[in-house]
């Protein structure tokens, strides 16, 4: 990819502009360096060596890497981190590949309690409590009422989320070329503490969608054949960046290098 096709804003983006131009209009955006300072402490706590030292004996739930993450497995953090790179992520058997993302129980409460919720996420939660989210083409369609929030539940997303509940944190660690194929759910934010994550986003169902194909398989076999009008929004985020994904947008992710990451679901 040559450049990021998702709109990019600086860390000092006014929250009024974020709400009016992105959250309310259901448009994705990358806010560069949004957590560069506020997230520094949590990045140190989530270095792989530190995770093994402090949390390695804890058992976590792994989720299958197909579109809606049906499968589950249990493994200690130390065992997972030592074996996660053994799987190939190039094929069409995503339901047989597992990685650590979401599905948190009390085993990680102490760690997640130290995560500083990004400023934009805090503002978004407050905004959702007082105003609905509208489709970007509301004026053209003449729609009188704003779009209702929808949700498809995957492993990292509670079946019921909304402005009356606190945001759901989904922490994970995954190897190079891993990721989740296209799916959609409520809106939220994503950032990486270490490594990088490539995001592919569509407002509607993506071409060549196969729920059991890995996102790397789609990137290598479908993406090169797409006409320019069918290309996704495409962007790589790095530590300090914050990506907002809108409610109902289809998205797939591919991790670049060993990646430690967090999503905040609203």
Short mmCIF file of C-alpha atoms in Angstrom, two decimals:
data_model
loop_
_atom_site.label_atom_id
_atom_site.label_comp_id
_atom_site.label_asym_id
_atom_site.label_seq_id
_atom_site.Cartn_x
_atom_site.Cartn_y
_atom_site.Cartn_z
CA UNK A 1 0.00 0.00 0.00
CA UNK A 2 1.27 3.45 -0.88
CA UNK A 3 -0.50 5.57 1.72
CA UNK A 4 -3.31 5.63 4.26
CA UNK A 5 -6.70 6.17 2.59
CA UNK A 6 -8.49 6.69 5.91
CA UNK A 7 -8.78 10.37 6.86
CA UNK A 8 -5.96 11.40 9.21
CA UNK A 9 -6.23 14.02 11.94
CA UNK A 10 -3.70 15.37 14.47
CA UNK A 11 -3.82 14.62 18.18
CA UNK A 12 -5.25 18.07 18.92
CA UNK A 13 -8.37 17.43 16.81
CA UNK A 14 -11.19 19.28 18.64
CA UNK A 15 -13.71 16.86 20.08
CA UNK A 16 -16.56 18.83 18.47
CA UNK A 17 -15.04 18.20 15.04
CA UNK A 18 -14.46 14.54 15.82
CA UNK A 19 -18.13 14.12 16.72
CA UNK A 20 -19.58 16.17 13.86
CA UNK A 21 -17.31 14.94 11.05
CA UNK A 22 -16.64 11.34 12.04
CA UNK A 23 -18.66 9.81 14.87
CA UNK A 24 -22.01 11.34 13.91
CA UNK A 25 -21.44 10.79 10.17
CA UNK A 26 -20.15 7.25 10.65
CA UNK A 27 -16.77 7.90 9.00
CA UNK A 28 -13.51 6.22 10.04
CA UNK A 29 -10.56 8.34 11.07
CA UNK A 30 -6.99 7.84 12.28
CA UNK A 31 -5.83 10.28 14.94
CA UNK A 32 -2.05 10.34 14.82
CA UNK A 33 -0.15 10.40 18.14
CA UNK A 34 -3.41 10.50 20.10
CA UNK A 35 -2.01 8.26 22.85
CA UNK A 36 1.72 8.81 22.38
CA UNK A 37 2.05 10.40 25.83
CA UNK A 38 -0.96 9.06 27.74
CA UNK A 39 -0.29 5.47 26.67
CA UNK A 40 3.43 5.35 27.47
CA UNK A 41 3.05 3.61 30.83
CA UNK A 42 0.72 0.92 29.51
CA UNK A 43 3.08 0.25 26.61
CA UNK A 44 5.83 -0.53 29.12
CA UNK A 45 3.51 -2.83 31.08
CA UNK A 46 2.62 -4.77 27.94
CA UNK A 47 6.05 -5.51 26.54
CA UNK A 48 6.10 -9.25 25.83
CA UNK A 49 8.85 -9.95 28.36
CA UNK A 50 6.85 -8.13 31.03
CA UNK A 51 3.66 -10.00 30.13
CA UNK A 52 5.46 -13.31 30.56
CA UNK A 53 7.12 -12.24 33.82
CA UNK A 54 4.03 -10.77 35.48
CA UNK A 55 1.14 -12.65 33.88
CA UNK A 56 2.59 -15.74 32.23
CA UNK A 57 0.88 -18.23 34.55
CA UNK A 58 -2.58 -16.75 33.98
CA UNK A 59 -4.91 -18.73 31.72
CA UNK A 60 -6.73 -16.75 29.03
CA UNK A 61 -9.36 -17.54 26.41
CA UNK A 62 -8.26 -17.63 22.78
CA UNK A 63 -10.72 -17.03 19.95
CA UNK A 64 -10.81 -18.57 16.49
CA UNK A 65 -9.77 -16.18 13.73
CA UNK A 66 -12.78 -16.64 11.46
CA UNK A 67 -15.17 -13.77 10.79
CA UNK A 68 -17.32 -14.06 13.91
CA UNK A 69 -14.88 -15.90 16.20
CA UNK A 70 -17.02 -18.91 17.06
CA UNK A 71 -14.30 -21.17 18.48
CA UNK A 72 -12.64 -20.99 21.88
CA UNK A 73 -9.53 -22.47 23.48
CA UNK A 74 -7.78 -21.96 26.83
CA UNK A 75 -4.03 -21.55 27.35
CA UNK A 76 -1.63 -19.87 29.73
CA UNK A 77 -0.20 -16.59 28.52
CA UNK A 78 3.35 -17.97 28.65
CA UNK A 79 2.44 -21.00 26.52
CA UNK A 80 0.51 -18.90 24.04
CA UNK A 81 3.31 -16.38 23.58
CA UNK A 82 5.88 -19.12 23.08
CA UNK A 83 3.83 -20.99 20.44
CA UNK A 84 1.71 -18.36 18.67
CA UNK A 85 4.11 -17.97 15.74
CA UNK A 86 3.91 -21.64 14.79
CA UNK A 87 0.70 -21.30 12.75
CA UNK A 88 0.59 -20.18 9.12
CA UNK A 89 -1.88 -17.38 8.45
CA UNK A 90 -1.97 -17.63 4.66
CA UNK A 91 -4.82 -20.09 4.19
CA UNK A 92 -8.58 -20.55 4.23
CA UNK A 93 -8.84 -22.33 7.57
CA UNK A 94 -9.29 -19.39 9.92
CA UNK A 95 -11.66 -21.43 12.08
CA UNK A 96 -8.68 -23.62 13.05
CA UNK A 97 -6.41 -20.74 14.07
CA UNK A 98 -6.63 -19.18 17.51
CA UNK A 99 -5.32 -15.97 18.94
CA UNK A 100 -5.61 -13.90 22.08
CA UNK A 101 -8.05 -11.03 21.76
CA UNK A 102 -10.89 -10.11 24.10
CA UNK A 103 -13.00 -12.55 26.15
CA UNK A 104 -11.42 -11.29 29.36
CA UNK A 105 -12.29 -12.57 32.80
CA UNK A 106 -10.93 -11.65 36.23
CA UNK A 107 -7.48 -12.97 35.28
CA UNK A 108 -6.59 -9.65 33.61
CA UNK A 109 -8.54 -7.15 35.70
CA UNK A 110 -5.40 -5.82 37.40
CA UNK A 111 -3.67 -5.21 34.07
CA UNK A 112 -6.65 -3.66 32.27
CA UNK A 113 -7.32 -1.38 35.24
CA UNK A 114 -4.04 0.37 34.41
CA UNK A 115 -5.11 1.23 30.85
CA UNK A 116 -5.76 4.94 30.36
CA UNK A 117 -8.89 5.30 28.25
CA UNK A 118 -8.01 7.55 25.28
CA UNK A 119 -9.47 11.04 25.50
CA UNK A 120 -11.47 10.59 22.31
CA UNK A 121 -13.01 7.37 23.61
CA UNK A 122 -14.09 9.08 26.83
CA UNK A 123 -15.66 11.90 24.84
CA UNK A 124 -17.38 9.46 22.47
CA UNK A 125 -19.00 7.61 25.36
CA UNK A 126 -20.35 10.87 26.77
CA UNK A 127 -21.60 11.93 23.34
CA UNK A 128 -23.42 8.66 22.70
CA UNK A 129 -25.32 9.11 25.92
CA UNK A 130 -26.80 12.38 24.67
CA UNK A 131 -27.10 12.11 20.87
CA UNK A 132 -27.73 9.39 18.27
CA UNK A 133 -25.46 8.39 15.40
CA UNK A 134 -26.64 9.37 11.91
CA UNK A 135 -25.78 7.91 8.49
CA UNK A 136 -23.40 9.96 6.38
CA UNK A 137 -25.96 10.29 3.58
CA UNK A 138 -28.88 11.31 5.80
CA UNK A 139 -29.51 14.54 3.89
CA UNK A 140 -29.50 12.82 0.49
CA UNK A 141 -31.86 10.10 1.69
CA UNK A 142 -34.15 12.46 3.52
CA UNK A 143 -34.08 10.23 6.55
CA UNK A 144 -35.88 11.80 9.46
CA UNK A 145 -34.53 9.59 12.21
CA UNK A 146 -30.94 8.63 12.85
CA UNK A 147 -29.66 5.11 12.46
CA UNK A 148 -30.17 2.76 15.37
CA UNK A 149 -27.01 1.21 16.76
CA UNK A 150 -26.54 -2.41 15.69
CA UNK A 151 -24.27 -5.19 16.86
CA UNK A 152 -22.99 -8.53 15.67
CA UNK A 153 -21.35 -10.22 18.61
CA UNK A 154 -17.82 -11.54 18.17
CA UNK A 155 -15.53 -12.79 20.90
CA UNK A 156 -14.26 -9.36 21.81
CA UNK A 157 -17.66 -7.64 21.81
CA UNK A 158 -20.41 -8.14 24.39
CA UNK A 159 -23.78 -9.03 22.87
CA UNK A 160 -25.25 -5.88 24.38
CA UNK A 161 -23.27 -2.66 24.37
CA UNK A 162 -24.43 0.90 24.34
CA UNK A 163 -24.13 4.34 25.87
CA UNK A 164 -25.68 3.17 29.16
CA UNK A 165 -22.77 0.81 29.78
CA UNK A 166 -19.05 1.48 30.20
CA UNK A 167 -16.92 0.76 27.12
CA UNK A 168 -15.65 -2.80 26.72
CA UNK A 169 -11.87 -3.26 26.62
CA UNK A 170 -10.43 -5.99 24.41
CA UNK A 171 -6.70 -6.56 24.86
CA UNK A 172 -4.68 -8.92 22.73
CA UNK A 173 -1.32 -10.14 21.47
CA UNK A 174 -0.90 -11.78 18.08
CA UNK A 175 1.85 -12.86 15.67
CA UNK A 176 2.85 -11.50 12.27
CA UNK A 177 0.19 -11.86 9.52
CA UNK A 178 -2.53 -12.89 11.99
CA UNK A 179 -5.81 -11.03 12.19
CA UNK A 180 -9.59 -11.27 11.89
CA UNK A 181 -11.42 -11.43 8.54
CA UNK A 182 -14.21 -9.01 7.68
CA UNK A 183 -16.94 -8.57 10.29
CA UNK A 184 -18.87 -5.68 11.84
CA UNK A 185 -20.25 -4.58 15.19
CA UNK A 186 -20.68 -1.44 17.30
CA UNK A 187 -18.24 1.41 16.87
CA UNK A 188 -15.07 1.90 18.84
CA UNK A 189 -11.37 2.66 18.81
CA UNK A 190 -8.25 0.61 18.17
CA UNK A 191 -4.63 1.21 19.03
CA UNK A 192 -1.43 -0.82 19.10
CA UNK A 193 1.05 -0.76 21.95
CA UNK A 194 3.73 -2.65 20.02
CA UNK A 195 4.01 -3.67 16.38
CA UNK A 196 1.56 -2.37 13.79
CA UNK A 197 -1.89 -3.26 12.51
CA UNK A 198 -3.26 -2.89 8.99
CA UNK A 199 -6.95 -2.01 8.78
CA UNK A 200 -9.19 -2.65 5.76
CA UNK A 201 -12.66 -1.10 6.00
CA UNK A 202 -15.84 -1.07 3.92
CA UNK A 203 -19.11 0.68 4.66
CA UNK A 204 -20.94 -2.26 3.03
CA UNK A 205 -20.20 -5.97 2.67
CA UNK A 206 -16.74 -6.41 1.11
CA UNK A 207 -16.10 -8.20 -2.20
CA UNK A 208 -14.80 -11.76 -2.00
CA UNK A 209 -15.96 -12.21 1.58
CA UNK A 210 -15.41 -15.71 2.98
CA UNK A 211 -15.84 -16.01 6.72
CA UNK A 212 -13.31 -18.84 7.13
CA UNK A 213 -10.55 -17.31 5.01
CA UNK A 214 -7.84 -15.49 6.92
CA UNK A 215 -7.48 -11.78 6.37
CA UNK A 216 -3.99 -12.41 4.98
CA UNK A 217 -5.48 -14.81 2.40
CA UNK A 218 -7.99 -12.11 1.34
CA UNK A 219 -5.21 -9.52 1.13
CA UNK A 220 -3.04 -11.76 -1.05
CA UNK A 221 -5.74 -13.29 -3.31
CA UNK A 222 -8.69 -10.88 -3.51
CA UNK A 223 -7.18 -7.45 -2.92
CA UNK A 224 -4.81 -7.49 -5.97
CA UNK A 225 -7.75 -8.16 -8.32
CA UNK A 226 -10.03 -5.39 -7.06
CA UNK A 227 -11.09 -2.59 -9.37
CA UNK A 228 -10.20 0.85 -8.08
CA UNK A 229 -13.86 1.59 -7.26
CA UNK A 230 -13.97 -1.49 -5.00
CA UNK A 231 -10.86 -0.78 -2.97
CA UNK A 232 -11.27 -0.61 0.81
CA UNK A 233 -10.25 2.16 3.13
CA UNK A 234 -6.74 0.98 3.93
CA UNK A 235 -4.38 2.14 6.67
CA UNK A 236 -1.62 0.93 8.98
CA UNK A 237 -1.66 2.21 12.55
CA UNK A 238 1.40 2.38 14.79
CA UNK A 239 1.96 2.89 18.54
CA UNK A 240 0.40 6.18 19.58
CA UNK A 241 -2.17 6.20 16.77
CA UNK A 242 -5.89 5.80 17.45
CA UNK A 243 -8.28 4.51 14.79
CA UNK A 244 -12.03 5.10 15.07
CA UNK A 245 -14.16 2.43 13.34
CA UNK A 246 -17.82 3.37 12.81
CA UNK A 247 -20.84 1.38 13.86
CA UNK A 248 -21.79 -1.18 11.22
CA UNK A 249 -18.70 -0.83 9.01
CA UNK A 250 -17.12 -4.09 7.83
CA UNK A 251 -13.44 -4.33 8.70
CA UNK A 252 -10.57 -6.80 8.65
CA UNK A 253 -7.19 -6.55 10.35
CA UNK A 254 -3.71 -7.91 9.65
CA UNK A 255 -1.00 -7.66 12.29
CA UNK A 256 2.46 -6.60 11.14
CA UNK A 257 5.14 -8.12 13.30
CA UNK A 258 4.35 -9.31 16.81
CA UNK A 259 1.55 -6.94 17.79
CA UNK A 260 0.15 -5.96 21.18
CA UNK A 261 -3.12 -4.07 20.86
CA UNK A 262 -6.27 -2.78 22.51
CA UNK A 263 -9.75 -2.06 21.19
CA UNK A 264 -12.33 0.00 23.05
CA UNK A 265 -15.91 -0.88 22.09
CA UNK A 266 -18.54 1.77 22.79
#
